[in-house]
PDB file of C-alpha atoms in Angstrom:
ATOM      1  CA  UNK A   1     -60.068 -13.141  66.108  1.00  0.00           C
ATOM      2  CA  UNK A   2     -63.843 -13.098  65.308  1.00  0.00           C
ATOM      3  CA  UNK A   3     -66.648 -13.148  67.902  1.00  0.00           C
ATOM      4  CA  UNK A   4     -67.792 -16.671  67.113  1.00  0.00           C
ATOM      5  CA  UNK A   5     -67.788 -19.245  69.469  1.00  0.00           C
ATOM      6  CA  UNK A   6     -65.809 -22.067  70.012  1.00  0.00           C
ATOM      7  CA  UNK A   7     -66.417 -25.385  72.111  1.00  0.00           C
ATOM      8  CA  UNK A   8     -65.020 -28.987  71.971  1.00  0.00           C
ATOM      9  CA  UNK A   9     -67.662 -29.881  69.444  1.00  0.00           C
ATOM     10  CA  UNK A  10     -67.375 -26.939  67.095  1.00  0.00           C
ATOM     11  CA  UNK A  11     -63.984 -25.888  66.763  1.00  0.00           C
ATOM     12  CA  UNK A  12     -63.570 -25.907  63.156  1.00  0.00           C
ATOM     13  CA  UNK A  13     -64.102 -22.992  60.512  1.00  0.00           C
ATOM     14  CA  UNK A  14     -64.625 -23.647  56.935  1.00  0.00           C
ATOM     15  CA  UNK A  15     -62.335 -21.171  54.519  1.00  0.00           C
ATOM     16  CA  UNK A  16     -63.881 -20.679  50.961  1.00  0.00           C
ATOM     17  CA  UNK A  17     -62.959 -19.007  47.618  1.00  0.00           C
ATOM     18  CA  UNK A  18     -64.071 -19.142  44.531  1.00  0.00           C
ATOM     19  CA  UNK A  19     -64.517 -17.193  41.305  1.00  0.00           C
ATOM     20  CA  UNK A  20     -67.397 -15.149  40.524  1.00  0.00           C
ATOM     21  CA  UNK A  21     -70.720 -17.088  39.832  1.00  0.00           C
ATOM     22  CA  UNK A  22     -69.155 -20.706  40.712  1.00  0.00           C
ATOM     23  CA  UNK A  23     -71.772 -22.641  40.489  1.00  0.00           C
ATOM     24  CA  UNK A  24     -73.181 -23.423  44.692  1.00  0.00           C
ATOM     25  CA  UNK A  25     -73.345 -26.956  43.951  1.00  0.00           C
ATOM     26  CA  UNK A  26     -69.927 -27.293  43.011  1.00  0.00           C
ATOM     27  CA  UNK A  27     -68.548 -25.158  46.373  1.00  0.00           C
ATOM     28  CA  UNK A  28     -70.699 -27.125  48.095  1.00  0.00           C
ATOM     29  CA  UNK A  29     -69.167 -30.493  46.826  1.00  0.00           C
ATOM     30  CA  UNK A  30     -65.870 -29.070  47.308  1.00  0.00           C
ATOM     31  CA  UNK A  31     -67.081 -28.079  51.055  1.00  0.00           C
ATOM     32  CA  UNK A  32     -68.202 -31.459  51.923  1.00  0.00           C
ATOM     33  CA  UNK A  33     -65.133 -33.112  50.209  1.00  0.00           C
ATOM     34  CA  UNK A  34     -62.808 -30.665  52.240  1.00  0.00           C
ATOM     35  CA  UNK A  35     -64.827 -32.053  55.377  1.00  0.00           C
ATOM     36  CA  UNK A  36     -64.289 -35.831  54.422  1.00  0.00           C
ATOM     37  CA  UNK A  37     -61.087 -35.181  54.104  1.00  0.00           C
ATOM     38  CA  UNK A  38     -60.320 -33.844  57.687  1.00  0.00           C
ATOM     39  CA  UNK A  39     -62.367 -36.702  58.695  1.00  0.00           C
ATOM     40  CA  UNK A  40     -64.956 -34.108  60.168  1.00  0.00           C
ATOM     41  CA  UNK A  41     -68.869 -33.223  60.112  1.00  0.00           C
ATOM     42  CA  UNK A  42     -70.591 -30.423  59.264  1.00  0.00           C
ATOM     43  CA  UNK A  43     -71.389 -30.166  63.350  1.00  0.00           C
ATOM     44  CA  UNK A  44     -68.111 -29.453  63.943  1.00  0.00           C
ATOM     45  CA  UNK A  45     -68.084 -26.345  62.073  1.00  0.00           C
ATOM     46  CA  UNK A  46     -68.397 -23.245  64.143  1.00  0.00           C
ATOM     47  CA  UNK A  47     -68.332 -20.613  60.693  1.00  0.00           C
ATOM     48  CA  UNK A  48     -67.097 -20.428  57.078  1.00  0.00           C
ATOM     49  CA  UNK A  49     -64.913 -17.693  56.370  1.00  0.00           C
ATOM     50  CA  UNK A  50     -63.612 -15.609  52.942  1.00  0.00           C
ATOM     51  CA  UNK A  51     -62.965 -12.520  51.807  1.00  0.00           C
ATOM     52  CA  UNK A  52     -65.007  -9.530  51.973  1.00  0.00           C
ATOM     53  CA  UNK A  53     -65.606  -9.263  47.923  1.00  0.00           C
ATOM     54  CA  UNK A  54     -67.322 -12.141  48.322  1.00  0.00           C
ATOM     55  CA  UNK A  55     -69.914 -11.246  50.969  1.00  0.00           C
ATOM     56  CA  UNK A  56     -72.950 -11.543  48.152  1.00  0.00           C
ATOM     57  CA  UNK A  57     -71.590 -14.922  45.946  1.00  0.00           C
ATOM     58  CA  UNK A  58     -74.211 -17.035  46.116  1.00  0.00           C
ATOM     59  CA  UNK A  59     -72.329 -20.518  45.903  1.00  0.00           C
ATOM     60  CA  UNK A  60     -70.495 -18.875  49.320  1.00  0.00           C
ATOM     61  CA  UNK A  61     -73.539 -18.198  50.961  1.00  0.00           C
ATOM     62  CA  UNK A  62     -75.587 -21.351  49.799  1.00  0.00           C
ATOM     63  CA  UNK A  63     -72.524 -23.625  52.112  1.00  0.00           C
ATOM     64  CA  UNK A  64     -73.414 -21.013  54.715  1.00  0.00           C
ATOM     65  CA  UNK A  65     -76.681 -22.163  54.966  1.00  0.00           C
ATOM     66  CA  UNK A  66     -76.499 -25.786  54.035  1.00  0.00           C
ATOM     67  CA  UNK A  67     -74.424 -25.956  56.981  1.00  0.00           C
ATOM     68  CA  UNK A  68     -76.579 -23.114  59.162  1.00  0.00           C
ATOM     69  CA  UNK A  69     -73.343 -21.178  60.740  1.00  0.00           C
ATOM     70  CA  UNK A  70     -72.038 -17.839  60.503  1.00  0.00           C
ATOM     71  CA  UNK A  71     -70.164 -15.987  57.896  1.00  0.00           C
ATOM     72  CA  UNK A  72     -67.263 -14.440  58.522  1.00  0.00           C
ATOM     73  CA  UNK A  73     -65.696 -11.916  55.747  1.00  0.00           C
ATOM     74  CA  UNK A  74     -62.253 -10.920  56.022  1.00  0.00           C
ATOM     75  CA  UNK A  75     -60.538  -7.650  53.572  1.00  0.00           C
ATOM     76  CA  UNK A  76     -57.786  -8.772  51.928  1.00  0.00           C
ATOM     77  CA  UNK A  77     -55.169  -7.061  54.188  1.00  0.00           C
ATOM     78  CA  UNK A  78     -55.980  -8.952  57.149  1.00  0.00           C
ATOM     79  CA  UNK A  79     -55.764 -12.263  54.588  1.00  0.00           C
ATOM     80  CA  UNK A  80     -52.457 -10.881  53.896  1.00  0.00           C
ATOM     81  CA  UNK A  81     -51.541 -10.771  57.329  1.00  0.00           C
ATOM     82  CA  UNK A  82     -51.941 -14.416  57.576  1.00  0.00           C
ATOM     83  CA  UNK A  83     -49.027 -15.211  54.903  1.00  0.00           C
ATOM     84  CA  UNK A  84     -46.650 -16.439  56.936  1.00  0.00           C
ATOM     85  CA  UNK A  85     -49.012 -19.352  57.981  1.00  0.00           C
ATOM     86  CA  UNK A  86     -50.137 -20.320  54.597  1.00  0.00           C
ATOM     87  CA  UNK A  87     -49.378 -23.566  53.205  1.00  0.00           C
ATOM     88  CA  UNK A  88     -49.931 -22.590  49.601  1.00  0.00           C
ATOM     89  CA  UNK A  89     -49.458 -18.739  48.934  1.00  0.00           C
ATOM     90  CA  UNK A  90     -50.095 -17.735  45.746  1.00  0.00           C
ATOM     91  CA  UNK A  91     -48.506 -15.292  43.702  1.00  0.00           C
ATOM     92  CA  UNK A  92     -51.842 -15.666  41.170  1.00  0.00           C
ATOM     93  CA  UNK A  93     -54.171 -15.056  44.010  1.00  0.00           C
ATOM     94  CA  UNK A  94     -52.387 -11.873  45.285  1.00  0.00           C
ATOM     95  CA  UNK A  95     -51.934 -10.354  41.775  1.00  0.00           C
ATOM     96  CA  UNK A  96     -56.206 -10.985  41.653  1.00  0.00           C
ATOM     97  CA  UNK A  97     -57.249 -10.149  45.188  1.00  0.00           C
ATOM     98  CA  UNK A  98     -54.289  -8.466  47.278  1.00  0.00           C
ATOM     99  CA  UNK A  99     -53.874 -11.208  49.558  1.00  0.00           C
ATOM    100  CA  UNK A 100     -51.695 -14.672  48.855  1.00  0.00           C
ATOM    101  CA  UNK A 101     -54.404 -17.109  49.784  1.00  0.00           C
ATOM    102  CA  UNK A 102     -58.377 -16.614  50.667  1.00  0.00           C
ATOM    103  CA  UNK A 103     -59.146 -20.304  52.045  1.00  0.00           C
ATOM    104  CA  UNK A 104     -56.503 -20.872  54.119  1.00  0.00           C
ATOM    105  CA  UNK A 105     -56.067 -17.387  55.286  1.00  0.00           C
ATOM    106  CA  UNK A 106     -60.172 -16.706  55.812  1.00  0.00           C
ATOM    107  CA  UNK A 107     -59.882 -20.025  58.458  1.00  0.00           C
ATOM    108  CA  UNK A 108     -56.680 -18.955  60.021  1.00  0.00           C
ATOM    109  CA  UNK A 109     -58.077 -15.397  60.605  1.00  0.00           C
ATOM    110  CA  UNK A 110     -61.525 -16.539  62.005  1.00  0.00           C
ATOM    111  CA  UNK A 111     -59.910 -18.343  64.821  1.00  0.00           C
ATOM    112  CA  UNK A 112     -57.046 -16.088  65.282  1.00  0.00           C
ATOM    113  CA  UNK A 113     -53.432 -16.919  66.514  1.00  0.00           C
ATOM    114  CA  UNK A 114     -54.354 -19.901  68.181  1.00  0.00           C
ATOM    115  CA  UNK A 115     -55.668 -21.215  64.499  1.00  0.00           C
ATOM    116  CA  UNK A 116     -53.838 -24.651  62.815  1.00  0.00           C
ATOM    117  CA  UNK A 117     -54.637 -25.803  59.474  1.00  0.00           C
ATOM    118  CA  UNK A 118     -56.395 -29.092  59.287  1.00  0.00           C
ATOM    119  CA  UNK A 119     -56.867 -29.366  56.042  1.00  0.00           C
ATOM    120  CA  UNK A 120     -54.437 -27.333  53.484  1.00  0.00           C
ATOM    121  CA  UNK A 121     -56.139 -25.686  50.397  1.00  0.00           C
ATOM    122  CA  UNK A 122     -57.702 -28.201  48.214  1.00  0.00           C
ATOM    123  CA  UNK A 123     -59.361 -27.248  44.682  1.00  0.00           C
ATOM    124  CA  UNK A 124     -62.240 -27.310  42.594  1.00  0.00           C
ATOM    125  CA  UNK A 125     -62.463 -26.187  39.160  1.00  0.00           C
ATOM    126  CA  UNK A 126     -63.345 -22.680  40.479  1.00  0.00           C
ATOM    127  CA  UNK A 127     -63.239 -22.590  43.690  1.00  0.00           C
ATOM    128  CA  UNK A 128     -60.932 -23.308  46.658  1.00  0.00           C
ATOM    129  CA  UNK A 129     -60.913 -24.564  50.526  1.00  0.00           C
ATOM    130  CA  UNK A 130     -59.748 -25.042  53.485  1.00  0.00           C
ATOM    131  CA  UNK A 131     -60.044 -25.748  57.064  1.00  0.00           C
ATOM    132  CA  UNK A 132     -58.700 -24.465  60.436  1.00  0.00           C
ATOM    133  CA  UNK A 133     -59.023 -25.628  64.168  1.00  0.00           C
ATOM    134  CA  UNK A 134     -58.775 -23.796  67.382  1.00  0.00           C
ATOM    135  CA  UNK A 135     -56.062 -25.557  69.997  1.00  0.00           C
ATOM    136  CA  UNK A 136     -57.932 -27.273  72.598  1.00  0.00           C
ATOM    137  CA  UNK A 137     -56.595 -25.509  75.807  1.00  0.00           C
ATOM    138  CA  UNK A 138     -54.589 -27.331  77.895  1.00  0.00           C
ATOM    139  CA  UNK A 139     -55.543 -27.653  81.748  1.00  0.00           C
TER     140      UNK A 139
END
């Protein structure tokens, strides 16, 4: 788990990949189409997370401040470590990166094991994303 914090209002963290010099406005539409579809706001995010090798892409960094929250970069072994939770490993994204997903497993790993998908991985041309909740704890 990362050292962000988490309330009833921002709960949410933002998983992005993409290739190398993806365009930022074309993460960012895939960013805000990933939050439509979860039927959340950009308020509700608490981070965006992905992979350490892309701690400098611009298009990453550009949603990071669109949205004004933290980064979070993961190395691929802890993405790999979220596997098991993944609802769309890829055999094409381990042979590139080491891990079987970046979007999905960057959310997951930001929030830790008290993480749930939202949203599943959803696609651009070049880039992917996805989003993860922390459990509201029950009194």
């Amino acid at each position: 788990m990362s050292d962000i914090s988490f309330d009833r209002a921002r709960r949410h963290v933002l998983g992005l990949g993409c290739e190398r010099g993806t365009p930022s406005a074309e993460v960012l539409a895939l960013a805000i189409t990933a939050l439509d579809a979860a039927g959340i706001g950009g308020a509700e995010l608490a981070a965006i997370a992905s992979i350490d090798s892309r701690r400098q892409e611009a298009a990453i960094l550009a949603v990071v401040e669109h949205f004004s929250v933290p980064a979070l970069f993961f190395d691929a072994p802890r993405l790999e470590a979220e596997t098991p939770r993944l609802k769309n490993p890829s055999e094409i994204v381990f042979a590139r990166v080491g891990c079987h997903g970046v979007a999905e497993s960057a959310a997951l790993a930001a929030i830790g094991p008290d993480a749930e998908l939202l949203l599943s991985k959803i696609k651009s041309a070049h880039a992917t994303a996805a989003i993860a909740r922390i459990g509201l704890q029950k009194d």
